[in-house]
Amino acid sequence: MKLLLVSHGHLASGILTSYHMIAGDTTGIDKLELTDTGVGEFRESLDEYLNTADKVLILADVQGGHRTMNLLNDSWTIQIRYVL
């Protein structure tokens, strides 16, 4: 199973960098950030990522406020957890 950190701005990068400093290996952990490039590019990146991954656990930065739920294709079987 892969872990995908999803955030507004660069929070996901910061979490991944901190994790690397503490634990070292970040194999199987990826990040996707919604930036000023917009939701369209984010959607494309999310589609591409989920189409290439077998199982994914997505950790997002805002409970109920993230567009991840609205962007997911009904055919994907994934688990989603929101963290503040």
mmCIF file with all atom_site columns, C-alpha atoms in Angstrom:
data_model
loop_
_atom_site.group_PDB
_atom_site.id
_atom_site.type_symbol
_atom_site.label_atom_id
_atom_site.label_alt_id
_atom_site.label_comp_id
_atom_site.label_asym_id
_atom_site.label_entity_id
_atom_site.label_seq_id
_atom_site.pdbx_PDB_ins_code
_atom_site.Cartn_x
_atom_site.Cartn_y
_atom_site.Cartn_z
_atom_site.occupancy
_atom_site.B_iso_or_equiv
_atom_site.pdbx_formal_charge
_atom_site.auth_seq_id
_atom_site.auth_comp_id
_atom_site.auth_asym_id
_atom_site.auth_atom_id
_atom_site.pdbx_PDB_model_num
ATOM 1  C CA . MET A 1 1  ? 0.000   0.000  0.000   1.00 0.00 ? 1  MET A CA 1
ATOM 2  C CA . LYS A 1 2  ? 1.176   3.498  -0.823  1.00 0.00 ? 2  LYS A CA 1
ATOM 3  C CA . LEU A 1 3  ? 0.671   6.609  1.266   1.00 0.00 ? 3  LEU A CA 1
ATOM 4  C CA . LEU A 1 4  ? -0.238  9.873  -0.477  1.00 0.00 ? 4  LEU A CA 1
ATOM 5  C CA . LEU A 1 5  ? 0.016   13.155 1.435   1.00 0.00 ? 5  LEU A CA 1
ATOM 6  C CA . VAL A 1 6  ? -2.348  15.729 -0.085  1.00 0.00 ? 6  VAL A CA 1
ATOM 7  C CA . SER A 1 7  ? -2.388  19.381 0.941   1.00 0.00 ? 7  SER A CA 1
ATOM 8  C CA . HIS A 1 8  ? -3.161  22.950 0.060   1.00 0.00 ? 8  HIS A CA 1
ATOM 9  C CA . GLY A 1 9  ? 0.169   24.651 -0.580  1.00 0.00 ? 9  GLY A CA 1
ATOM 10 C CA . HIS A 1 10 ? 3.369   22.981 0.544   1.00 0.00 ? 10 HIS A CA 1
ATOM 11 C CA . LEU A 1 11 ? 2.282   21.354 3.799   1.00 0.00 ? 11 LEU A CA 1
ATOM 12 C CA . ALA A 1 12 ? 2.681   17.858 2.336   1.00 0.00 ? 12 ALA A CA 1
ATOM 13 C CA . SER A 1 13 ? 6.302   18.631 1.377   1.00 0.00 ? 13 SER A CA 1
ATOM 14 C CA . GLY A 1 14 ? 7.025   19.833 4.906   1.00 0.00 ? 14 GLY A CA 1
ATOM 15 C CA . ILE A 1 15 ? 5.530   16.722 6.473   1.00 0.00 ? 15 ILE A CA 1
ATOM 16 C CA . LEU A 1 16 ? 7.486   14.463 4.116   1.00 0.00 ? 16 LEU A CA 1
ATOM 17 C CA . THR A 1 17 ? 10.729  16.353 4.789   1.00 0.00 ? 17 THR A CA 1
ATOM 18 C CA . SER A 1 18 ? 10.207  16.109 8.562   1.00 0.00 ? 18 SER A CA 1
ATOM 19 C CA . TYR A 1 19 ? 9.390   12.415 8.309   1.00 0.00 ? 19 TYR A CA 1
ATOM 20 C CA . HIS A 1 20 ? 12.574  11.835 6.311   1.00 0.00 ? 20 HIS A CA 1
ATOM 21 C CA . MET A 1 21 ? 14.652  13.614 8.985   1.00 0.00 ? 21 MET A CA 1
ATOM 22 C CA . ILE A 1 22 ? 13.147  11.436 11.724  1.00 0.00 ? 22 ILE A CA 1
ATOM 23 C CA . ALA A 1 23 ? 12.682  8.050  10.056  1.00 0.00 ? 23 ALA A CA 1
ATOM 24 C CA . GLY A 1 24 ? 14.893  8.201  6.972   1.00 0.00 ? 24 GLY A CA 1
ATOM 25 C CA . ASP A 1 25 ? 13.294  6.026  4.320   1.00 0.00 ? 25 ASP A CA 1
ATOM 26 C CA . THR A 1 26 ? 10.296  7.555  2.558   1.00 0.00 ? 26 THR A CA 1
ATOM 27 C CA . THR A 1 27 ? 9.759   4.710  0.101   1.00 0.00 ? 27 THR A CA 1
ATOM 28 C CA . GLY A 1 28 ? 6.071   4.311  -0.596  1.00 0.00 ? 28 GLY A CA 1
ATOM 29 C CA . ILE A 1 29 ? 5.208   7.828  0.600   1.00 0.00 ? 29 ILE A CA 1
ATOM 30 C CA . ASP A 1 30 ? 4.347   10.438 -2.013  1.00 0.00 ? 30 ASP A CA 1
ATOM 31 C CA . LYS A 1 31 ? 2.906   13.939 -1.977  1.00 0.00 ? 31 LYS A CA 1
ATOM 32 C CA . LEU A 1 32 ? 0.499   15.927 -4.090  1.00 0.00 ? 32 LEU A CA 1
ATOM 33 C CA . GLU A 1 33 ? -0.064  19.618 -3.442  1.00 0.00 ? 33 GLU A CA 1
ATOM 34 C CA . LEU A 1 34 ? -2.791  21.944 -4.622  1.00 0.00 ? 34 LEU A CA 1
ATOM 35 C CA . THR A 1 35 ? -0.938  25.107 -5.620  1.00 0.00 ? 35 THR A CA 1
ATOM 36 C CA . ASP A 1 36 ? -1.582  28.251 -7.647  1.00 0.00 ? 36 ASP A CA 1
ATOM 37 C CA . THR A 1 37 ? -1.498  26.144 -10.813 1.00 0.00 ? 37 THR A CA 1
ATOM 38 C CA . GLY A 1 38 ? -5.089  25.235 -9.976  1.00 0.00 ? 38 GLY A CA 1
ATOM 39 C CA . VAL A 1 39 ? -7.456  22.376 -9.515  1.00 0.00 ? 39 VAL A CA 1
ATOM 40 C CA . GLY A 1 40 ? -7.190  21.192 -13.139 1.00 0.00 ? 40 GLY A CA 1
ATOM 41 C CA . GLU A 1 41 ? -3.522  20.308 -12.844 1.00 0.00 ? 41 GLU A CA 1
ATOM 42 C CA . PHE A 1 42 ? -4.129  18.830 -9.396  1.00 0.00 ? 42 PHE A CA 1
ATOM 43 C CA . ARG A 1 43 ? -6.907  16.647 -10.821 1.00 0.00 ? 43 ARG A CA 1
ATOM 44 C CA . GLU A 1 44 ? -4.683  15.408 -13.640 1.00 0.00 ? 44 GLU A CA 1
ATOM 45 C CA . SER A 1 45 ? -1.891  14.559 -11.216 1.00 0.00 ? 45 SER A CA 1
ATOM 46 C CA . LEU A 1 46 ? -4.291  12.774 -8.875  1.00 0.00 ? 46 LEU A CA 1
ATOM 47 C CA . ASP A 1 47 ? -5.828  10.793 -11.753 1.00 0.00 ? 47 ASP A CA 1
ATOM 48 C CA . GLU A 1 48 ? -2.394  9.767  -12.995 1.00 0.00 ? 48 GLU A CA 1
ATOM 49 C CA . TYR A 1 49 ? -1.226  8.752  -9.525  1.00 0.00 ? 49 TYR A CA 1
ATOM 50 C CA . LEU A 1 50 ? -4.312  6.709  -8.686  1.00 0.00 ? 50 LEU A CA 1
ATOM 51 C CA . ASN A 1 51 ? -4.305  4.988  -12.075 1.00 0.00 ? 51 ASN A CA 1
ATOM 52 C CA . THR A 1 52 ? -0.759  3.718  -11.466 1.00 0.00 ? 52 THR A CA 1
ATOM 53 C CA . ALA A 1 53 ? -1.113  2.694  -7.804  1.00 0.00 ? 53 ALA A CA 1
ATOM 54 C CA . ASP A 1 54 ? -2.671  -0.532 -6.572  1.00 0.00 ? 54 ASP A CA 1
ATOM 55 C CA . LYS A 1 55 ? -3.793  0.601  -3.106  1.00 0.00 ? 55 LYS A CA 1
ATOM 56 C CA . VAL A 1 56 ? -3.472  4.113  -1.687  1.00 0.00 ? 56 VAL A CA 1
ATOM 57 C CA . LEU A 1 57 ? -4.113  5.655  1.705   1.00 0.00 ? 57 LEU A CA 1
ATOM 58 C CA . ILE A 1 58 ? -4.617  9.414  1.242   1.00 0.00 ? 58 ILE A CA 1
ATOM 59 C CA . LEU A 1 59 ? -3.880  11.774 4.133   1.00 0.00 ? 59 LEU A CA 1
ATOM 60 C CA . ALA A 1 60 ? -5.230  15.283 3.505   1.00 0.00 ? 60 ALA A CA 1
ATOM 61 C CA . ASP A 1 61 ? -4.798  18.527 5.416   1.00 0.00 ? 61 ASP A CA 1
ATOM 62 C CA . VAL A 1 62 ? -8.370  19.782 5.860   1.00 0.00 ? 62 VAL A CA 1
ATOM 63 C CA . GLN A 1 63 ? -11.246 17.679 7.156   1.00 0.00 ? 63 GLN A CA 1
ATOM 64 C CA . GLY A 1 64 ? -14.225 17.993 4.848   1.00 0.00 ? 64 GLY A CA 1
ATOM 65 C CA . GLY A 1 65 ? -12.727 20.983 3.061   1.00 0.00 ? 65 GLY A CA 1
ATOM 66 C CA . HIS A 1 66 ? -10.458 19.258 0.611   1.00 0.00 ? 66 HIS A CA 1
ATOM 67 C CA . ARG A 1 67 ? -11.501 18.678 -2.973  1.00 0.00 ? 67 ARG A CA 1
ATOM 68 C CA . THR A 1 68 ? -10.061 15.162 -2.934  1.00 0.00 ? 68 THR A CA 1
ATOM 69 C CA . MET A 1 69 ? -13.453 13.593 -2.252  1.00 0.00 ? 69 MET A CA 1
ATOM 70 C CA . ASN A 1 70 ? -15.034 15.483 -5.161  1.00 0.00 ? 70 ASN A CA 1
ATOM 71 C CA . LEU A 1 71 ? -12.231 14.547 -7.519  1.00 0.00 ? 71 LEU A CA 1
ATOM 72 C CA . LEU A 1 72 ? -12.178 10.809 -6.946  1.00 0.00 ? 72 LEU A CA 1
ATOM 73 C CA . ASN A 1 73 ? -13.474 8.524  -9.644  1.00 0.00 ? 73 ASN A CA 1
ATOM 74 C CA . ASP A 1 74 ? -16.225 6.159  -8.408  1.00 0.00 ? 74 ASP A CA 1
ATOM 75 C CA . SER A 1 75 ? -14.307 3.182  -9.779  1.00 0.00 ? 75 SER A CA 1
ATOM 76 C CA . TRP A 1 76 ? -11.368 3.664  -7.397  1.00 0.00 ? 76 TRP A CA 1
ATOM 77 C CA . THR A 1 77 ? -11.403 1.650  -4.201  1.00 0.00 ? 77 THR A CA 1
ATOM 78 C CA . ILE A 1 78 ? -9.337  3.610  -1.714  1.00 0.00 ? 78 ILE A CA 1
ATOM 79 C CA . GLN A 1 79 ? -9.356  4.550  1.949   1.00 0.00 ? 79 GLN A CA 1
ATOM 80 C CA . ILE A 1 80 ? -9.349  8.232  2.860   1.00 0.00 ? 80 ILE A CA 1
ATOM 81 C CA . ARG A 1 81 ? -8.414  9.757  6.224   1.00 0.00 ? 81 ARG A CA 1
ATOM 82 C CA . TYR A 1 82 ? -8.369  13.478 6.982   1.00 0.00 ? 82 TYR A CA 1
ATOM 83 C CA . VAL A 1 83 ? -5.833  14.884 9.435   1.00 0.00 ? 83 VAL A CA 1
ATOM 84 C CA . LEU A 1 84 ? -5.721  18.395 10.786  1.00 0.00 ? 84 LEU A CA 1
#
